[in-house]
Coordinates of C-alpha atoms in Angstrom, one line a residue:
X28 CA 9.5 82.4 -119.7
X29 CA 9.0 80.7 -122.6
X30 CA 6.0 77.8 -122.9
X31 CA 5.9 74.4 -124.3
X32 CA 3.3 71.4 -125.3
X33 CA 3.2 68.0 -125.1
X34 CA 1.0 65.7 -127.4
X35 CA 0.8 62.5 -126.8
X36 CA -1.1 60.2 -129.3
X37 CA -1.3 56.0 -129.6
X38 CA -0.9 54.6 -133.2
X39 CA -2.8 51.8 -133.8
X40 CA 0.0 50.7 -135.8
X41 CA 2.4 50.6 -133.0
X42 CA 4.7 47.9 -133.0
X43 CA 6.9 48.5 -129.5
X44 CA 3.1 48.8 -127.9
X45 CA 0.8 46.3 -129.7
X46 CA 0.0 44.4 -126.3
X47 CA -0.4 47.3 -124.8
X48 CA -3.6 49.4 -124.0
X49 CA -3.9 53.2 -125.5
X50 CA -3.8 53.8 -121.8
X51 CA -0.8 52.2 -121.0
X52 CA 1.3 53.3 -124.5
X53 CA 0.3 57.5 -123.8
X54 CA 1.3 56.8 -120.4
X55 CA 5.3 55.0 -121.4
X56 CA 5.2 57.8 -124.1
X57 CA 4.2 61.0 -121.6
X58 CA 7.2 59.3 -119.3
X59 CA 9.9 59.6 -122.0
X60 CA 8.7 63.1 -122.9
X61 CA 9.0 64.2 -118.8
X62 CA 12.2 63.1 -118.4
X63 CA 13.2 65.3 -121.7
X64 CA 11.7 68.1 -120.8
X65 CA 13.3 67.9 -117.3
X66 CA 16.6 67.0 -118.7
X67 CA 16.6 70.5 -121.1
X68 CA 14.5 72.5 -118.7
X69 CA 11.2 72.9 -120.9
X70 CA 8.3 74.5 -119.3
X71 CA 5.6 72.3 -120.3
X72 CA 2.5 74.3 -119.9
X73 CA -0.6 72.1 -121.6
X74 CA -1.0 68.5 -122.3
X75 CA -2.9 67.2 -125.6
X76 CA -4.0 63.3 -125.0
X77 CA -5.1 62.2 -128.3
X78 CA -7.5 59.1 -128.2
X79 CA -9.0 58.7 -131.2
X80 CA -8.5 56.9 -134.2
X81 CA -8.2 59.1 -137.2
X82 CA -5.6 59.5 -140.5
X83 CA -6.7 63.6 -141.0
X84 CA -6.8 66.2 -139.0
X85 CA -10.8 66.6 -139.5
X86 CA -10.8 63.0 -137.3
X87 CA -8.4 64.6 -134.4
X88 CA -10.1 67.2 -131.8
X89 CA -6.9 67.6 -129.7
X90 CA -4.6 68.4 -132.6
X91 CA -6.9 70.7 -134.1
X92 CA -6.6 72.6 -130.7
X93 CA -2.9 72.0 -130.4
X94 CA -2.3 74.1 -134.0
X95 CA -4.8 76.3 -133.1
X96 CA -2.3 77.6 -130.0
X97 CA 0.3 77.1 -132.3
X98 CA -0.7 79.3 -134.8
X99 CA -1.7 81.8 -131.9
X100 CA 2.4 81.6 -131.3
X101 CA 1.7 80.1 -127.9
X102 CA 4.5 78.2 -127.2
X103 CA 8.4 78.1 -128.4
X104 CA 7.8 74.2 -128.7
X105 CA 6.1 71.3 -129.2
X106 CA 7.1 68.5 -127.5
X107 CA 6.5 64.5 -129.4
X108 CA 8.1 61.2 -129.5
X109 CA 8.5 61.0 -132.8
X110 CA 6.9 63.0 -135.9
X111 CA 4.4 60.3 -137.2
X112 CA 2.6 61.3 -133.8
X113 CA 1.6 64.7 -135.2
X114 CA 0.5 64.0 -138.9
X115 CA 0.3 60.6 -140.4
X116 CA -2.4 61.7 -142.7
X117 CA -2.9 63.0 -146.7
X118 CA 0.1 65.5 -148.0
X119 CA -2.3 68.2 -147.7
X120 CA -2.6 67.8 -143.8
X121 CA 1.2 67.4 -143.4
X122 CA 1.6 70.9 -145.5
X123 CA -0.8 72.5 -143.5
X124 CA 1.2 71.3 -140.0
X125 CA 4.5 71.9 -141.4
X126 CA 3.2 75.6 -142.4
X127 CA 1.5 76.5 -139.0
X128 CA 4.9 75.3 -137.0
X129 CA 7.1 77.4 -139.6
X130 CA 4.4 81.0 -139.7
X131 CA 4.4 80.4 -136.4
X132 CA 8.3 79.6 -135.7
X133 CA 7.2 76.8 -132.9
X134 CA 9.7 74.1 -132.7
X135 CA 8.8 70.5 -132.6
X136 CA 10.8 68.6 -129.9
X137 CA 11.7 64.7 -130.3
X138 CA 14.3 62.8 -127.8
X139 CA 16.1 62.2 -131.1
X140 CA 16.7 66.0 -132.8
X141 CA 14.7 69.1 -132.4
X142 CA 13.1 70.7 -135.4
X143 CA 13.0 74.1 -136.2
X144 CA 10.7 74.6 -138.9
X145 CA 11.9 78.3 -139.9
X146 CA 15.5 77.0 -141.0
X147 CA 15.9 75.9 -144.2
X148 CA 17.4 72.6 -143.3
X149 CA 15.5 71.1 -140.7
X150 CA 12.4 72.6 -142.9
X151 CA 13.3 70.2 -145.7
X152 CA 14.2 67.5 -142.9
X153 CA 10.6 67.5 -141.4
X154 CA 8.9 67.3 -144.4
X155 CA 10.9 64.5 -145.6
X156 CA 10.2 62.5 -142.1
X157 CA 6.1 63.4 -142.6
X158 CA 6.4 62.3 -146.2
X159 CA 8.6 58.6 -144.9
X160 CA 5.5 58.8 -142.4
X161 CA 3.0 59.0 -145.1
X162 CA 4.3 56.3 -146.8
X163 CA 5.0 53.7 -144.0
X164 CA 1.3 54.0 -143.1
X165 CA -0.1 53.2 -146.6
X166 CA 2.3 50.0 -146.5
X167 CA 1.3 49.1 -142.8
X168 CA -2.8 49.6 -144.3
X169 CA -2.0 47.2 -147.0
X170 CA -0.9 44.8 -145.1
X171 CA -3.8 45.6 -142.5
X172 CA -6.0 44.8 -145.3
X173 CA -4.2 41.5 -146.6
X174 CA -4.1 40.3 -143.0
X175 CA -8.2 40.7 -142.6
X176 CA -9.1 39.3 -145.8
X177 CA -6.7 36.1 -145.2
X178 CA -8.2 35.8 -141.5
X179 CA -11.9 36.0 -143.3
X180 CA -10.9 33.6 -145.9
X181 CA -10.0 30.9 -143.2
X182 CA -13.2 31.7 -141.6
X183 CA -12.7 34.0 -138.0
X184 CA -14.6 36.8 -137.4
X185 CA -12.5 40.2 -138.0
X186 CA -14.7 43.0 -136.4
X187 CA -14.5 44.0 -132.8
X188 CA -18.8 44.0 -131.9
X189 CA -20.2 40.5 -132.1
X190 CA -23.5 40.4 -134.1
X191 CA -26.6 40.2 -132.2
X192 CA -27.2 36.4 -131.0
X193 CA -23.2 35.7 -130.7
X194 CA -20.1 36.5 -128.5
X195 CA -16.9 37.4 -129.8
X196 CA -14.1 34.8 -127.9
X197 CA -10.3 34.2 -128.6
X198 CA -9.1 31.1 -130.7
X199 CA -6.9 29.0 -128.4
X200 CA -3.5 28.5 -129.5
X201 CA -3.6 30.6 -132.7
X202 CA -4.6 34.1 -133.5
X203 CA -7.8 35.8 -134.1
X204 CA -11.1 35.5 -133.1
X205 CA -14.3 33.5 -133.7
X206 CA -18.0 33.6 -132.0
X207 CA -19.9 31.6 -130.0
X208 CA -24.0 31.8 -129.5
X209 CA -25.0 34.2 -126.7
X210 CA -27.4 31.8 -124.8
X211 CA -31.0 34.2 -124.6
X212 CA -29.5 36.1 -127.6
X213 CA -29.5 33.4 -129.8
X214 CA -32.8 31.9 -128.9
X215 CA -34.3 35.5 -130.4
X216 CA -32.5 35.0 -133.2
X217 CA -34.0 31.8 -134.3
X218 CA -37.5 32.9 -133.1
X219 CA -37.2 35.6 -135.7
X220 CA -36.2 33.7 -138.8
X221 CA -38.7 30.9 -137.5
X222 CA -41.4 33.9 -137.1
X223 CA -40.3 34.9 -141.0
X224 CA -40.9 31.8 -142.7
X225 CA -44.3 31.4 -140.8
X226 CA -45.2 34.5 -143.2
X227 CA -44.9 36.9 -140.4
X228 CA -43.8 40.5 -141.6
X229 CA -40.4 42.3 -140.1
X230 CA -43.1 44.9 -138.3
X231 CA -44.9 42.2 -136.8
X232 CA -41.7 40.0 -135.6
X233 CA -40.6 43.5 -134.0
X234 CA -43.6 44.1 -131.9
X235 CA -44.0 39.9 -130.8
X236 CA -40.3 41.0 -129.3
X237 CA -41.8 44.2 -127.8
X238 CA -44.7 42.5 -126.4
X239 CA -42.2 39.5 -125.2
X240 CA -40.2 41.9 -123.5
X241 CA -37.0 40.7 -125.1
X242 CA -34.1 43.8 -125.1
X243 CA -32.5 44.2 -127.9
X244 CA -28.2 44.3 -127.2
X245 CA -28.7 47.9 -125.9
X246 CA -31.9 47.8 -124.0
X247 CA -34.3 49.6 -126.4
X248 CA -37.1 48.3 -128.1
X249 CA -37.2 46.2 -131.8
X250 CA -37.6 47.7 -134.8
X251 CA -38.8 46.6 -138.1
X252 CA -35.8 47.6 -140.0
X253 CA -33.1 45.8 -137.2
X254 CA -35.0 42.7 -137.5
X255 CA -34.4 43.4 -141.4
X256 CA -30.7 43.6 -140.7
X257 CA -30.6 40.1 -138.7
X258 CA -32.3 38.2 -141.3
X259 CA -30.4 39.4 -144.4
X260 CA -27.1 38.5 -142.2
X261 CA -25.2 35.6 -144.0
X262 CA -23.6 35.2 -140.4
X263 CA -26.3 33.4 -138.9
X264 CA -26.0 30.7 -141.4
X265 CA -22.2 30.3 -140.4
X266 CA -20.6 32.1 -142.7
X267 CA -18.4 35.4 -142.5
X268 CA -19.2 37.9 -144.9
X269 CA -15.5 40.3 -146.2
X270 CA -16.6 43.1 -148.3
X271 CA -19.9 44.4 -147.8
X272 CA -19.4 47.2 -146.3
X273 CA -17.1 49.9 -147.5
X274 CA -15.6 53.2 -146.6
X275 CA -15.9 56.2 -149.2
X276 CA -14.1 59.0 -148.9
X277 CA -15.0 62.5 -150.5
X278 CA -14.2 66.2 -149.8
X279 CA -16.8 68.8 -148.6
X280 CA -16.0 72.0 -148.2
X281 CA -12.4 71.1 -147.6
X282 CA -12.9 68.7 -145.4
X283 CA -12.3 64.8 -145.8
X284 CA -15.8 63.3 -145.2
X285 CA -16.1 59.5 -144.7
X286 CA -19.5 57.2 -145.7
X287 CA -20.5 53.8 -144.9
X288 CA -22.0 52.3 -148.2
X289 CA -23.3 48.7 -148.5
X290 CA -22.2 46.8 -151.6
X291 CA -23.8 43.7 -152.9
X292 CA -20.6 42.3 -154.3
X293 CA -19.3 40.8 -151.4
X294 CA -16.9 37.4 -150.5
X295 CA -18.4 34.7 -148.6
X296 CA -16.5 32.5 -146.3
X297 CA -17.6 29.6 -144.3
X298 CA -17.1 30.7 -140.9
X299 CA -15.1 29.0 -137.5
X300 CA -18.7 29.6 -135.5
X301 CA -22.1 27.5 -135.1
X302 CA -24.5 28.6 -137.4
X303 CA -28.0 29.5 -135.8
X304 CA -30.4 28.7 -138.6
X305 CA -30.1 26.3 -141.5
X306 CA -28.3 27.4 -145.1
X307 CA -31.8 26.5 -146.2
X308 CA -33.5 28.4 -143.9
X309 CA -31.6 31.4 -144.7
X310 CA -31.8 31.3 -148.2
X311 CA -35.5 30.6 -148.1
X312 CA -35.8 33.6 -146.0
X313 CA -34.0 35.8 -148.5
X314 CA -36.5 34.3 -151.0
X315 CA -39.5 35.7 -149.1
X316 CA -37.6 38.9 -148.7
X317 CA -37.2 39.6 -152.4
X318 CA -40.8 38.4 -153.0
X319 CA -42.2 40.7 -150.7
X320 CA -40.0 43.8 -151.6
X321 CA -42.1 46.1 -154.1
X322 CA -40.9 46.9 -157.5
X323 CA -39.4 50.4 -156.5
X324 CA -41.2 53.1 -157.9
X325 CA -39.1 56.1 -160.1
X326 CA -40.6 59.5 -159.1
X327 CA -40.4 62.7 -160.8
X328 CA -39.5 64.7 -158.5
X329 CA -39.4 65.2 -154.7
X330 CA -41.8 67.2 -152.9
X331 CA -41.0 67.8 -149.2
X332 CA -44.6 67.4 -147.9
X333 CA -44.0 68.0 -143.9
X334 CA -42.5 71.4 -143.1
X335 CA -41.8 70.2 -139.7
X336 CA -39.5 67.3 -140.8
X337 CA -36.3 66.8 -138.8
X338 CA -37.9 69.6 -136.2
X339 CA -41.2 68.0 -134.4
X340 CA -40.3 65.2 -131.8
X341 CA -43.0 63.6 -129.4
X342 CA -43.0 65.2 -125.8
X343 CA -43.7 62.2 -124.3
X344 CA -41.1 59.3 -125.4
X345 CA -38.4 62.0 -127.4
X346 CA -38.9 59.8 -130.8
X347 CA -39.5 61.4 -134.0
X348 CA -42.9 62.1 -135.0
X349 CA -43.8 61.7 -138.5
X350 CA -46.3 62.4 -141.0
X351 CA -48.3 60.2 -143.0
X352 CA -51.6 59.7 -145.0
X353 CA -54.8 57.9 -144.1
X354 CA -56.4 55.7 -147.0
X355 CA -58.8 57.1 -149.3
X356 CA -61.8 55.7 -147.6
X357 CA -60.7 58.0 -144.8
X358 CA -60.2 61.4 -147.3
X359 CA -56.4 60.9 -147.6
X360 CA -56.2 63.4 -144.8
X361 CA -52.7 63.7 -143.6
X362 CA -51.7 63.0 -140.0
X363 CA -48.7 63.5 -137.3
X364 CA -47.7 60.4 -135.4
X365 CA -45.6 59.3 -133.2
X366 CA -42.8 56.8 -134.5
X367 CA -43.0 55.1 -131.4
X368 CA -46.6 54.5 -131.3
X369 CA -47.2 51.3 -129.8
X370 CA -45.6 52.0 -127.3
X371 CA -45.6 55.5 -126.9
X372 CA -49.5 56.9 -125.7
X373 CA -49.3 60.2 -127.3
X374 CA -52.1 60.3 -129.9
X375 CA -51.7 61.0 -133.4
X376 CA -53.5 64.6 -134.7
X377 CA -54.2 66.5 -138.1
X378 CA -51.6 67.6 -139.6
X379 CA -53.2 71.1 -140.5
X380 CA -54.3 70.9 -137.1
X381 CA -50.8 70.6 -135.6
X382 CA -49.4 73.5 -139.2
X383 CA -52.3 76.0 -136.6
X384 CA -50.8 75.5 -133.8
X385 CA -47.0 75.6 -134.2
X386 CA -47.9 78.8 -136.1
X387 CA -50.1 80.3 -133.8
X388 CA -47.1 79.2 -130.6
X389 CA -44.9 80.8 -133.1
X390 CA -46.3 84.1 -133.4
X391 CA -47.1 84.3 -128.9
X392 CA -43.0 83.4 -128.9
X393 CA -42.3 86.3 -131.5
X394 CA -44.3 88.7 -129.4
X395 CA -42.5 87.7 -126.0
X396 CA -39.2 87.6 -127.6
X397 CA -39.7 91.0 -129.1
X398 CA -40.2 92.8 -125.9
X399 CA -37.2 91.1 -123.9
X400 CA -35.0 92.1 -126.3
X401 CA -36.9 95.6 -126.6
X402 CA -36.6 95.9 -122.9
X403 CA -32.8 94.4 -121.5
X404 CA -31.6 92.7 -124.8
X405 CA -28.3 90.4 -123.1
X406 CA -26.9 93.5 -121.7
X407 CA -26.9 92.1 -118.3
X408 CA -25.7 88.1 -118.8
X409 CA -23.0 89.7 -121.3
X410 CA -21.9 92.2 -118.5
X411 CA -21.7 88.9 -116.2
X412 CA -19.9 86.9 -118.6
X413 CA -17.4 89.7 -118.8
X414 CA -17.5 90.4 -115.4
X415 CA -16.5 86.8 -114.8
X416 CA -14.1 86.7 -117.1
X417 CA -11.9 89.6 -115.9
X418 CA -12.0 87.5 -112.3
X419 CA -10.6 84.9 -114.3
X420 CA -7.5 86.5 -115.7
X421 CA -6.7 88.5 -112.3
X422 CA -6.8 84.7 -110.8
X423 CA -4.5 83.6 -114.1
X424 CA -2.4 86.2 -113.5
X425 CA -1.7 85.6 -109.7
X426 CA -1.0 82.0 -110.4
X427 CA 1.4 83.3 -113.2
X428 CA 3.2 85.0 -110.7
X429 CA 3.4 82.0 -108.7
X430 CA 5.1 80.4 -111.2
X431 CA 7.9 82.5 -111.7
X432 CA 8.1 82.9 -107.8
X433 CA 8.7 79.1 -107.5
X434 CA 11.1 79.1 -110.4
X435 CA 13.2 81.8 -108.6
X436 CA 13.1 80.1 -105.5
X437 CA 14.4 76.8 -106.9
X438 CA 17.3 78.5 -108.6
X439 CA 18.0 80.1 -105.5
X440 CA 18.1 77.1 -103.6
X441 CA 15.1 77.9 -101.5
X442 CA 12.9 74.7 -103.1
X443 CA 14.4 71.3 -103.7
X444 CA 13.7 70.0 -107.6
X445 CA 11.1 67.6 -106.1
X446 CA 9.3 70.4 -103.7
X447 CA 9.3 72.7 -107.0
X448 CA 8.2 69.9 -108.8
X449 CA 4.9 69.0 -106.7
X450 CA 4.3 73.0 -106.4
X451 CA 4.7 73.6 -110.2
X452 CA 2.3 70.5 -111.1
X453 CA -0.1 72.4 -108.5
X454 CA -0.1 75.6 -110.3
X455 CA -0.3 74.3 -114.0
X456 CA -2.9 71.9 -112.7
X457 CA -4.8 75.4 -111.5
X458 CA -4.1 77.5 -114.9
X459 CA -5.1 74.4 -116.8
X460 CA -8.6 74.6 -114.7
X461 CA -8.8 78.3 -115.3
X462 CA -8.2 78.2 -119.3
X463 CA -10.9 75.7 -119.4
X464 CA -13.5 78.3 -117.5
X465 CA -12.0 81.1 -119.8
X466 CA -12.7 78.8 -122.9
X467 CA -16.4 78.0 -121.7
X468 CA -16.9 81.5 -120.7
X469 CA -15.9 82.9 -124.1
X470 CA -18.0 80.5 -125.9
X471 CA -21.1 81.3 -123.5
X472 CA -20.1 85.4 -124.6
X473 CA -19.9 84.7 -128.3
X474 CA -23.3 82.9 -128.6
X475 CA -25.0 85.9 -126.6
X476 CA -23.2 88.3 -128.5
X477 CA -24.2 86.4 -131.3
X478 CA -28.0 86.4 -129.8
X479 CA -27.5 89.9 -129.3
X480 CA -26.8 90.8 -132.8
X481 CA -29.0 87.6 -134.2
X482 CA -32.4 89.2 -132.3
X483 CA -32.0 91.3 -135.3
X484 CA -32.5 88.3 -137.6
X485 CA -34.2 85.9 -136.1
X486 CA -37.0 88.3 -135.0
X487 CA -37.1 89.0 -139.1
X488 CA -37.1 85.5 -140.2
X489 CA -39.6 84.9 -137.7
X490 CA -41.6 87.7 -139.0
X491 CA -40.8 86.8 -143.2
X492 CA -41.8 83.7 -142.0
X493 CA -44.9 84.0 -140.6
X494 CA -46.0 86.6 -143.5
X495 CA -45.5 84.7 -146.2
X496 CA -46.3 81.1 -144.6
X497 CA -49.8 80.8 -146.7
X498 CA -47.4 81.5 -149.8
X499 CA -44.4 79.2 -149.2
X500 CA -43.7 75.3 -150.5
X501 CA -43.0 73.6 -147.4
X502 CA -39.1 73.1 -148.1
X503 CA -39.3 77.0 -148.0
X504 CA -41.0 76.5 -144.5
X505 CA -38.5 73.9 -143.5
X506 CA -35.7 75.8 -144.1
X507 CA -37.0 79.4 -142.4
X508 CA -38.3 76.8 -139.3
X509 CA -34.5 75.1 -138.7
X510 CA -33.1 78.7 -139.1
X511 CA -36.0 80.1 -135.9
X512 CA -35.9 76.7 -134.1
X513 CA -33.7 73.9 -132.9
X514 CA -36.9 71.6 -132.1
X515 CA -40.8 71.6 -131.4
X516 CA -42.1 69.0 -129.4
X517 CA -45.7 67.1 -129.6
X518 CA -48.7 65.9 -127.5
X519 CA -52.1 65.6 -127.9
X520 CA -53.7 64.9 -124.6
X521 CA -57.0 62.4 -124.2
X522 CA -59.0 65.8 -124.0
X523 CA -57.5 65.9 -127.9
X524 CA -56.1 69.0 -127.0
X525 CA -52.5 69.9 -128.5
X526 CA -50.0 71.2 -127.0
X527 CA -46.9 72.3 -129.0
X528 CA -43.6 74.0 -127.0
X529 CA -41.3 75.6 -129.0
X530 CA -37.3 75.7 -128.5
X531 CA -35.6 78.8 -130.6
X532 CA -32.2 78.7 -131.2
X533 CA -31.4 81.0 -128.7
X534 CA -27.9 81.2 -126.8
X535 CA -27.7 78.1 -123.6
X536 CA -25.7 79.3 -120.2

């Protein structure tokens, strides 16, 4: 019997459903496509909830897997309320869907027509709604865009997280929002700029937090460069800042990548909210700021100096631990240290000190690993896996049978529509279960197989490695050590001993 899909996916540009939550909207939407489905007798086999915010496909998990299935030619349909829910994005995304639901012949199903992708017609016809779709949401983003800059120019706050020190609360009798001081928020707020101006540096203000015990908005400790953040924020002097940070798109390897960049070129409005600190005080504080920030110096070239850099994390606290350079009194001698040291206990060590022993807990792994895989390899958790997953599809297939059992019984009169109903949603709910154990099991057998096959090049790496470390620049090192390992943790007891643990990127169960 033939198998369909739903997806179901919230626009944030819906206009029927603006008061509504995404929630509330899939749930309307997955109503309108039951009663379809019931009314023409689809089998609906699989749900897709999409609940994300996202133009491309790259931004969209669920209907990366949806096309996925289609392409596989798992279903004679695809079942949507209308076609902007499936591609609203660049042409090239709307080609690519439009060519996976023709290859594949899938249909896609809306309460108003039903598109068949591999006839000529209702090919040109699908294209032509993606292309309308394409369009309408550039014009609805314009607009977007004009609304938020006229709602900064009048001076309400247009992002959804309230700055640190504020709330975010609803303008009576009008549109928008505006803030409000967050009463211990805002007292740390003013301590900071009032710390500033008394000459005290960014570090310093971040560890009289620390040592006050004042959170931060999620509970973790103060840093030097959030404090930074707070005091270059025009907000705090009651004013709302439109244009500062912008989107930029680019393409990598395909795939539509997004950045955040800061801009200096900006619009400044005054804003509906209280300032904390003076226009004075904040633009005497940016003063100190630029007097204190050193000429930055051009270099001619960069030199990875710490081969463990993105790898070695302290065992104690989890933050990173970095390396840097005593002063010349001290021989320049370079050190690891935890980020986190003031608060964190776990002692800083010599670097070359630390390069011995990583190397030396390198080479005891390489002999271990070298005689597991020598001796069993992953023969046994791959014959698991596979045993499992042959359990799996016996248990598919019953419920299968189930399926058309109940299907035969309703057309024979034997179950009632709402009996079958309540049964079917029983046995789809089960094969739903199932295919996600199959999925997890299949990944689980890939990476051993891949583990399987890899022992044969990571146990080389390890070994090119560890023959030619003397020899190597350290962005040599860097690279052979992310390809061997997916972390190294840190400590350096009050014995001074160090202790280094080692995690390969071996296969996880």
């Amino acid at each position: 019997m033939e198998q369909y899909a739903k997806y179901l996916r919230k626009s944030r540009f819906d206009r029927d459903y603006a008061e509504m939550s995404v929630e509330e909207t899939l749930r309307r939407h997955e109503a309108i496509l039951d009663r379809l489905a019931e009314e023409r007798g689809y089998r609906v086999t699989k749900t897709y909830y999409e609940v994300v915010s996202g133009e491309s496909i790259a931004a969209r998990p669920e209907i990366q897997k949806l096309l996925e299935e289609v392409n596989a030619g798992l279903y004679a349909g695809v079942l949507v309320v209308d076609l902007e829910r499936l591609a609203r994005g660049n042409s090239a995304d709307q080609a690519y869907i439009s060519q996976v639901f023709q290859f594949s012949g899938t249909k896609i199903i809306t309460p108003a027509k039903v598109y068949d992708p591999s006839d000529e017609f209702d090919e040109e016809y699908f294209e032509f709604g993606l292309f309308m779709s394409r369009r309408e949401y550039k014009t609805i983003t314009r607009r977007l865009i004009r609304g938020r800059d006229s709602s900064a120019s009048e001076g309400k706050y247009i992002s959804s997280i309230a700055p640190y020190g504020y709330r975010r609360v609803k303008l009576l009798g009008e549109k928008g929002y505006t803030l409000e001081p967050h009463p211990q928020e805002a007292e740390a707020v003013k301590k900071m700029f009032e710390l500033f101006l008394r000459r005290a540096g960014t570090k310093q203000i971040a560890n009289a937090l620390n040592d006050l015990s004042v959170p931060t908005r999620h509970g973790g400790l103060w840093s030097y460069t959030t404090v930074g953040q707070i005091l270059a924020n025009p907000v705090y002097m009651g004013k709302i800042r439109r244009g500062w940070s912008r989107q930029v798109k680019s393409v990598e390897d395909g795939v539509v990548k997004k950045r955040v960049r800061r801009t200096e070129d900006y619009q400044l409005y005054d804003g509906l909210h209280p300032p904390l600190v003076s226009e004075a005080d904040f633009l005497r504080v940016q003063e100190l700021r630029r007097e204190r920030q050193p000429a930055a110096r051009v270099k001619k070239a960069f030199h990875l100096q710490n081969a463990f850099a993105g790898l070695i994390f302290c065992a104690r606290c989890g933050s990173r631990v970095g390396r840097t350079t005593l002063s010349a009194a001290q021989h320049s001698r370079a050190r690891l240290r935890c980020v986190n040291g003031r608060n964190c206990h776990n002692a800083s060590a010599d670097y070359q000190a630390v390069e011995q022993e990583v190397v030396t807990a390198l080479r005891g792994w390489l002999s271990g690993y070298r005689i597991h895989i020598d001796a069993t390899g992953y023969e046994e958790e791959l014959s698991e896996c596979r045993t499992r997953l042959l359990r799996l599809a016996r248990e598919a297939e019953k419920l299968s049978l189930q399926l058309d059992n109940a299907h035969d019984l309703v057309e024979q009169g034997v179950y009632t529509p709402a009996v079958f109903q309540e049964r079917s949603a029983k046995l789809f709910s089960a094969l739903e279960g199932l295919a996600r154990k199959r999925a997890e099991l299949e990944a689980l057998e890939n990476r051993l197989q891949a583990a399987q096959n890899g022992g044969a090049n990571l146990i080389p790496k390890t070994e090119a490695l560890l023959e030619s470390y003397d020899r190597m620049t350290n962005h040599e090192r860097n690279t052979l050590l992310k390809a061997i390992l997916r972390r190294i943790e840190y400590e350096k007891g009050p014995d001074g001993k160090i202790v280094i643990d080692l995690y390969p990127r071996l296969p996880k169960g």
